[in-house]
JSON list of C-alpha atoms in Angstrom, two decimals:
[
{"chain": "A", "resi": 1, "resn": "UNK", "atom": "CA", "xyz": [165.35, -83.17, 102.46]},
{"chain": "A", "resi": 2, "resn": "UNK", "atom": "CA", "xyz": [167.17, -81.57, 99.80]},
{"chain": "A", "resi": 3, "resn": "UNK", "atom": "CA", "xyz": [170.29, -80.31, 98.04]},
{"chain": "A", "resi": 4, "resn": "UNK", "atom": "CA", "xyz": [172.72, -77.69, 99.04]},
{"chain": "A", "resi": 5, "resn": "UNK", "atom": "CA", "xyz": [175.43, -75.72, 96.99]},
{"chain": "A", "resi": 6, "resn": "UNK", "atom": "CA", "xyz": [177.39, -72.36, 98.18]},
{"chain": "A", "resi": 7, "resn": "UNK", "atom": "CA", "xyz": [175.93, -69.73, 95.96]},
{"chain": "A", "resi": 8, "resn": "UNK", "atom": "CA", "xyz": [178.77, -67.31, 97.15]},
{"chain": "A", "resi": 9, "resn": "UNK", "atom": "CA", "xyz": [181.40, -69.63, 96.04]},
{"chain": "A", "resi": 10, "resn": "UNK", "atom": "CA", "xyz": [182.39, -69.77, 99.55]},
{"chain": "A", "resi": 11, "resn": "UNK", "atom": "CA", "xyz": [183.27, -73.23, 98.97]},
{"chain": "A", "resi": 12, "resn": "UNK", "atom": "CA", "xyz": [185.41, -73.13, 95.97]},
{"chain": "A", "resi": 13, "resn": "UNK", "atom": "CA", "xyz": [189.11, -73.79, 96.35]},
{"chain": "A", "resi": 14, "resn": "UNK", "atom": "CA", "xyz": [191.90, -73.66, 93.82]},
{"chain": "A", "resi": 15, "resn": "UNK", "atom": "CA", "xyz": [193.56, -76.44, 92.86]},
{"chain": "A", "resi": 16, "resn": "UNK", "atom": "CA", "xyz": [196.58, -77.54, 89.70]},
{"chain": "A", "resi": 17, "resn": "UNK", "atom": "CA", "xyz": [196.20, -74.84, 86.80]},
{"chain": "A", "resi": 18, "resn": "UNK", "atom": "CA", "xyz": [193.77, -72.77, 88.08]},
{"chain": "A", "resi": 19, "resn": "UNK", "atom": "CA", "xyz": [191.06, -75.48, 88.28]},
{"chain": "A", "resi": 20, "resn": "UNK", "atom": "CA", "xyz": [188.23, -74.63, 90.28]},
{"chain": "A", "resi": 21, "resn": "UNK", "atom": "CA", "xyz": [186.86, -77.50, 92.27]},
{"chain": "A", "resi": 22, "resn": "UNK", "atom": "CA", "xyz": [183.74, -77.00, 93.85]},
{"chain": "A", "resi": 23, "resn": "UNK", "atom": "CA", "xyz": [181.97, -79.62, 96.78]},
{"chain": "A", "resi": 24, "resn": "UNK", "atom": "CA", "xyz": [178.71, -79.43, 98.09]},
{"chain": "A", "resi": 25, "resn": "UNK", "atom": "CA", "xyz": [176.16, -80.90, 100.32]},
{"chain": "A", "resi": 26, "resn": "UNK", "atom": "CA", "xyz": [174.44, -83.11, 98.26]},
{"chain": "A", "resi": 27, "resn": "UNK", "atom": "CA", "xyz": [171.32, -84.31, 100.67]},
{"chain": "A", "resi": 28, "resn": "UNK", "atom": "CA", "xyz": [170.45, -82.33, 103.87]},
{"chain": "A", "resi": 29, "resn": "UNK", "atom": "CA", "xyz": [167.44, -82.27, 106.06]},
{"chain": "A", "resi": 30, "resn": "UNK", "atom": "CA", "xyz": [166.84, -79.00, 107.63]},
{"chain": "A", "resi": 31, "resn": "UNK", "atom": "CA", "xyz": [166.26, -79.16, 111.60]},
{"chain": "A", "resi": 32, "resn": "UNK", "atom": "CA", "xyz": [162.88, -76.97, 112.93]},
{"chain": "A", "resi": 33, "resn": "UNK", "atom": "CA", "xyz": [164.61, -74.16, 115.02]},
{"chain": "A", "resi": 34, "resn": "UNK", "atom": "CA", "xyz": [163.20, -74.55, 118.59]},
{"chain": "A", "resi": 35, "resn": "UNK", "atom": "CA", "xyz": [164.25, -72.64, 121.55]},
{"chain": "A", "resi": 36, "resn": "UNK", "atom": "CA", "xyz": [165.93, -75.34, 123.30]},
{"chain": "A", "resi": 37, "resn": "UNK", "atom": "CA", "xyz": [167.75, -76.52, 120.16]},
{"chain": "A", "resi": 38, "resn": "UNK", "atom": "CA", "xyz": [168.86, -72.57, 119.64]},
{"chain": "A", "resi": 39, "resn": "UNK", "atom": "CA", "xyz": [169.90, -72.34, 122.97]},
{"chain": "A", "resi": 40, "resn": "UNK", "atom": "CA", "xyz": [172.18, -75.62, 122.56]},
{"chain": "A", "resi": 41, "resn": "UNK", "atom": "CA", "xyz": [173.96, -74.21, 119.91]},
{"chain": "A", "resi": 42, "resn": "UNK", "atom": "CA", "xyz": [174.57, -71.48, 121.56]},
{"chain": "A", "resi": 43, "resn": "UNK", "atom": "CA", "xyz": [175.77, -72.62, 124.66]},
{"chain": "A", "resi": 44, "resn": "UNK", "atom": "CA", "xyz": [178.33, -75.08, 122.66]},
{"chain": "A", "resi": 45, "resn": "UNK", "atom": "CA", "xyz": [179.53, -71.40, 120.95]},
{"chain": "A", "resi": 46, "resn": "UNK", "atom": "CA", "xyz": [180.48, -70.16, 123.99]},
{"chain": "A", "resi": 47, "resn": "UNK", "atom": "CA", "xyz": [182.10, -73.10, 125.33]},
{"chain": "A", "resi": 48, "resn": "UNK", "atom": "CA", "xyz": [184.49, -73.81, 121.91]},
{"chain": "A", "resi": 49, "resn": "UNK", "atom": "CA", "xyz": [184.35, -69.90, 121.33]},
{"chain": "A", "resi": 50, "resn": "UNK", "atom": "CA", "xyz": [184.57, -68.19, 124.61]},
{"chain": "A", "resi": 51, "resn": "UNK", "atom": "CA", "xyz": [187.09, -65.45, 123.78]},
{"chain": "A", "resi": 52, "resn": "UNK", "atom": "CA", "xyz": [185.49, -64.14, 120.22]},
{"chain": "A", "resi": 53, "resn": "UNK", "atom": "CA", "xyz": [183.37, -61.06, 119.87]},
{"chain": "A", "resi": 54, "resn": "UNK", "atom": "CA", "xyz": [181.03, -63.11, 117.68]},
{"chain": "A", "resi": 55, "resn": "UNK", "atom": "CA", "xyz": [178.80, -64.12, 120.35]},
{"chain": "A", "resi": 56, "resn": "UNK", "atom": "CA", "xyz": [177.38, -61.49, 122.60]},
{"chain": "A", "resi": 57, "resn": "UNK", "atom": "CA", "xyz": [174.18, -61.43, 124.03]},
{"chain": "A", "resi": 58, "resn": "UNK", "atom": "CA", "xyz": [173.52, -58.77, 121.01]},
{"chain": "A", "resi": 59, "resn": "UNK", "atom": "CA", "xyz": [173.53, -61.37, 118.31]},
{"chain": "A", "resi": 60, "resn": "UNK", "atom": "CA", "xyz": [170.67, -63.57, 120.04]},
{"chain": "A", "resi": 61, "resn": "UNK", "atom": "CA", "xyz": [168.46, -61.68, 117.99]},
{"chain": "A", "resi": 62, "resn": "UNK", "atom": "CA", "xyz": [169.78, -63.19, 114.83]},
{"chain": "A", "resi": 63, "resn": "UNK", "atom": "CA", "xyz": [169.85, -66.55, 114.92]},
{"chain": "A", "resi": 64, "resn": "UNK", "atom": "CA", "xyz": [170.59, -66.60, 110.95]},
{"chain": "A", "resi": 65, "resn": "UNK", "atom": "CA", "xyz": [174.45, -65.48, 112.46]},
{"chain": "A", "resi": 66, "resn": "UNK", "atom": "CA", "xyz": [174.12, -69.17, 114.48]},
{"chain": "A", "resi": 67, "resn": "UNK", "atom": "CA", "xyz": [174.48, -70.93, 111.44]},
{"chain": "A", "resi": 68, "resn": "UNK", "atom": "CA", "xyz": [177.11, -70.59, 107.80]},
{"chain": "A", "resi": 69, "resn": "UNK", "atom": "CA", "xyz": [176.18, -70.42, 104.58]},
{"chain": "A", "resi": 70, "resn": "UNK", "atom": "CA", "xyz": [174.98, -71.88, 101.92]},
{"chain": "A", "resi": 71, "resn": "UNK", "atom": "CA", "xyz": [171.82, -72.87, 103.99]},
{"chain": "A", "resi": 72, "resn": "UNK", "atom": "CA", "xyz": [172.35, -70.52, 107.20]},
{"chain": "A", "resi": 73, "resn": "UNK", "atom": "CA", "xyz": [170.30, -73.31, 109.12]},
{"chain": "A", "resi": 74, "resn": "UNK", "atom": "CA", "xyz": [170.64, -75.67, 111.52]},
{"chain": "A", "resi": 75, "resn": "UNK", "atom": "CA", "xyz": [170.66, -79.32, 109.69]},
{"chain": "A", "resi": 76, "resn": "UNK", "atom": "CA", "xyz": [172.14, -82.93, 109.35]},
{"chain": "A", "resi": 77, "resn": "UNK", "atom": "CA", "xyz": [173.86, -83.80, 106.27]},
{"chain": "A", "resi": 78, "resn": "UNK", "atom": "CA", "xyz": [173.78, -87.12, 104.79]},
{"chain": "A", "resi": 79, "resn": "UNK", "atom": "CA", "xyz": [175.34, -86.46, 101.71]},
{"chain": "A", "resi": 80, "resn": "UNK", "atom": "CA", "xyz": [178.91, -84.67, 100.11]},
{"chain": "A", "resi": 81, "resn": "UNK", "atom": "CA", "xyz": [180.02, -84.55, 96.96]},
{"chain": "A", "resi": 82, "resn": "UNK", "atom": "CA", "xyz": [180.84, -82.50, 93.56]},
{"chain": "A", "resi": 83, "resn": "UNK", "atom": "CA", "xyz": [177.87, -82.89, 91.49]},
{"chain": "A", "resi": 84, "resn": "UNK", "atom": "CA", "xyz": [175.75, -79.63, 91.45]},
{"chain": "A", "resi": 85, "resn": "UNK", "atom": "CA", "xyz": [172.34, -79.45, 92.31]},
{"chain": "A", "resi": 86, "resn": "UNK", "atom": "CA", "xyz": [170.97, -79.67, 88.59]},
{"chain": "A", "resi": 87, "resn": "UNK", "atom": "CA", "xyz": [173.30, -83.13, 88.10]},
{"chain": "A", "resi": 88, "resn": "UNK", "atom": "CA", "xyz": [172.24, -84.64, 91.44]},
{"chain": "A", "resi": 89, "resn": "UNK", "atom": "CA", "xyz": [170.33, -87.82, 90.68]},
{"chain": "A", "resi": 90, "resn": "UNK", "atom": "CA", "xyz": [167.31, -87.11, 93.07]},
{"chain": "A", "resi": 91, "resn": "UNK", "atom": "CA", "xyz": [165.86, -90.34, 91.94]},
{"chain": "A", "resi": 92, "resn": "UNK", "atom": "CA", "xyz": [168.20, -91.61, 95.15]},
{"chain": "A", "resi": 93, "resn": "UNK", "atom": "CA", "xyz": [165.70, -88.90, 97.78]},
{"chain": "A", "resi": 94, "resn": "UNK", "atom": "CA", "xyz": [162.19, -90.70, 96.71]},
{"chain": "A", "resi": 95, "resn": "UNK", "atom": "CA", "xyz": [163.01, -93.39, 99.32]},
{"chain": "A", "resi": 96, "resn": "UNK", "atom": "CA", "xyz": [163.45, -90.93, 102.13]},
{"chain": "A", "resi": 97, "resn": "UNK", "atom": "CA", "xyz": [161.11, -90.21, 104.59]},
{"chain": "A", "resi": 98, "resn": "UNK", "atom": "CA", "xyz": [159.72, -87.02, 104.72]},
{"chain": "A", "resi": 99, "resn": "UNK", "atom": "CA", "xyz": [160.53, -86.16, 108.19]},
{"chain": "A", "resi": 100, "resn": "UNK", "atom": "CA", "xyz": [161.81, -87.99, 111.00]},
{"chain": "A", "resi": 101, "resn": "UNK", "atom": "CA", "xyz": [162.78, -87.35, 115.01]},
{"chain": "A", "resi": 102, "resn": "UNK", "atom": "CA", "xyz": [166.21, -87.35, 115.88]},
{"chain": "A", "resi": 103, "resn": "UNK", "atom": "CA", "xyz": [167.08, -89.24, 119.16]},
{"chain": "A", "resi": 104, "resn": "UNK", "atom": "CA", "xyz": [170.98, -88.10, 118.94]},
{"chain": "A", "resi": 105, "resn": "UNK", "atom": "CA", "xyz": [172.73, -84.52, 118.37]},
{"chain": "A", "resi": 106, "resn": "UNK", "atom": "CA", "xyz": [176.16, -85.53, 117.41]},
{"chain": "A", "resi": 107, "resn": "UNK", "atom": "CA", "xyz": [178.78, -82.25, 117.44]},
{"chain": "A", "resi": 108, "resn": "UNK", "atom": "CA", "xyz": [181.62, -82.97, 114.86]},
{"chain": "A", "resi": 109, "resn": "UNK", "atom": "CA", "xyz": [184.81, -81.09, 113.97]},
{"chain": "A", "resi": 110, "resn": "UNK", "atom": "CA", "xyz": [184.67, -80.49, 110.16]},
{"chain": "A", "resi": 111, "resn": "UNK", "atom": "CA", "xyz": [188.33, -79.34, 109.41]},
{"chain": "A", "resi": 112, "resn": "UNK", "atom": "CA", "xyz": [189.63, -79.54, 106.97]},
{"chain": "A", "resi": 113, "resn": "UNK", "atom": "CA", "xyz": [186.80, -78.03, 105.01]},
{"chain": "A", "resi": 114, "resn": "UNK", "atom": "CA", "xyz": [186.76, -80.00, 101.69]},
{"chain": "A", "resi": 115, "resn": "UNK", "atom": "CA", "xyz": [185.52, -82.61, 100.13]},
{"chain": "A", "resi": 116, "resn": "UNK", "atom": "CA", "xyz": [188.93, -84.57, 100.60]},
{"chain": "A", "resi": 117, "resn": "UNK", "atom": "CA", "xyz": [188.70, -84.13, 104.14]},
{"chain": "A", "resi": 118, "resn": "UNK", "atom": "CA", "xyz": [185.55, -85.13, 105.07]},
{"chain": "A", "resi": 119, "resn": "UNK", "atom": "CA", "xyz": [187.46, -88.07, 105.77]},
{"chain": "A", "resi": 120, "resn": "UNK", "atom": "CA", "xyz": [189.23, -86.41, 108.43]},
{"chain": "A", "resi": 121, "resn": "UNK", "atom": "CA", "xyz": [186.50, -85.04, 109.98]},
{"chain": "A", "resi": 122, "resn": "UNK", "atom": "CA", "xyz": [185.97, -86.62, 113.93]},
{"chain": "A", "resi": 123, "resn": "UNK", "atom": "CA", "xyz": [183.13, -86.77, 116.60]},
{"chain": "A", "resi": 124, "resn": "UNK", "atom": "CA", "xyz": [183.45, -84.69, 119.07]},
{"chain": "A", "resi": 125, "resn": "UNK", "atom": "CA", "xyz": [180.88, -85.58, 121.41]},
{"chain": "A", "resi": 126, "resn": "UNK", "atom": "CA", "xyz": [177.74, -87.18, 121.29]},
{"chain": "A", "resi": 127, "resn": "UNK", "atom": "CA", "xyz": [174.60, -86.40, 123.27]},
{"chain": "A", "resi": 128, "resn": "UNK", "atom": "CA", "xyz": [171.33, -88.99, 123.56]},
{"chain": "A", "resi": 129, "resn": "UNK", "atom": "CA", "xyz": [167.93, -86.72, 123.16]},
{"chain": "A", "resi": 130, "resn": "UNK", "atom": "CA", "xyz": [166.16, -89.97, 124.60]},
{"chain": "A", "resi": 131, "resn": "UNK", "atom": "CA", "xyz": [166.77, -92.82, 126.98]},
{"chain": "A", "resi": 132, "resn": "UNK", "atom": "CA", "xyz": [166.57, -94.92, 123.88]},
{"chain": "A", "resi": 133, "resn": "UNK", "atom": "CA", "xyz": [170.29, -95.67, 122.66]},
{"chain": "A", "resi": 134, "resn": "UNK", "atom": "CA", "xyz": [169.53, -97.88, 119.68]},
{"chain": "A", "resi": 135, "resn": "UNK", "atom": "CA", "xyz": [172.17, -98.62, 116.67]},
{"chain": "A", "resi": 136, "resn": "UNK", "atom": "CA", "xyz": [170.76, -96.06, 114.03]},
{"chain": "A", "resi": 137, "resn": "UNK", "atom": "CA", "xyz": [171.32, -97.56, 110.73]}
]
C-alpha cells in the first residue's frame, strides 16, 4: 500500500487565474500481475476498444502499455485527494494490512478525470473471483 502522484504532471489541470490544481491517488495497493489477470485486462480492451490501433497482438509484449501513468500498474485505489505524497498523513496506512486477496474485480468508468468528478465516476460491471459474495466493508 502506498501513495501515488503523476510525476509528468499528467494530472494537472488549469483552473481561475492560472491556478494549478493538482489530485492524486492518495492510498493504492498494487495488484501482482498474473497471466490470467493480464489476460482480463486485455480482453476488456478489446471489448470497450475494439476499433483502436492501441491493442494489437504486438503490444502483448509490454504489458507496462496495459496500464497509465503515474504507477503504470494494475491496482485498486482506496484513496483521492490533493495532498502530495510528502503531506499525506501516513499515520492513517499503519492499520492496513499488508496484503490481502481480492474476491471481486470491479471495472469502473472514471470520466471525468478529476478530483471533482470522482463523484461521477459509475460501476460498470462487477465480476465475483469466488463463490463467496459477502458485503466487503
Amino acid at each position: 500500500i502506498g501513495v501515488a502522484e503523476d510525476s509528468n504532471n499528467n494530472n494537472d489541470k488549469n483552473h481561475d487565474d492560472n491556478e494549478i490544481l493538482r489530485w492524486n491517488q492518495c492510498c493504492v495497493a498494487i495488484l501482482k500481475r498474473t497471466p490470467t489477470l493480464l489476460q482480463a485486462i486485455r480482453t476488456t480492451k478489446s471489448v470497450f476498444y475494439p476499433n483502436t490501433n492501441k491493442h494489437h497482438k504486438d503490444d502483448d509484449d509490454d504489458d507496462n502499455n496495459l496500464f497509465p501513468p503515474p504507477l503504470r500498474d494494475p491496482h485498486y485505489s482506496f484513496i483521492y485527494g490533493m495532498e502530495t505524497p510528502k503531506d499525506f498523513p501516513r499515520q492513517h496506512l499503519s492499520n492496513v494490512p499488508p496484503d490481502f486477496i481480492s474476491k471481486e474485480l470491479v471495472l469502473m468508468w472514471t470520466y471525468p478525470a478529476t478530483l471533482q468528478g470522482v463523484e461521477q465516476w459509475t460501476e460498470v460491471g462487477r465480476i465475483y473471483l469466488s463463490d463467496e459474495r459477502k458485503e466487503i466493508v
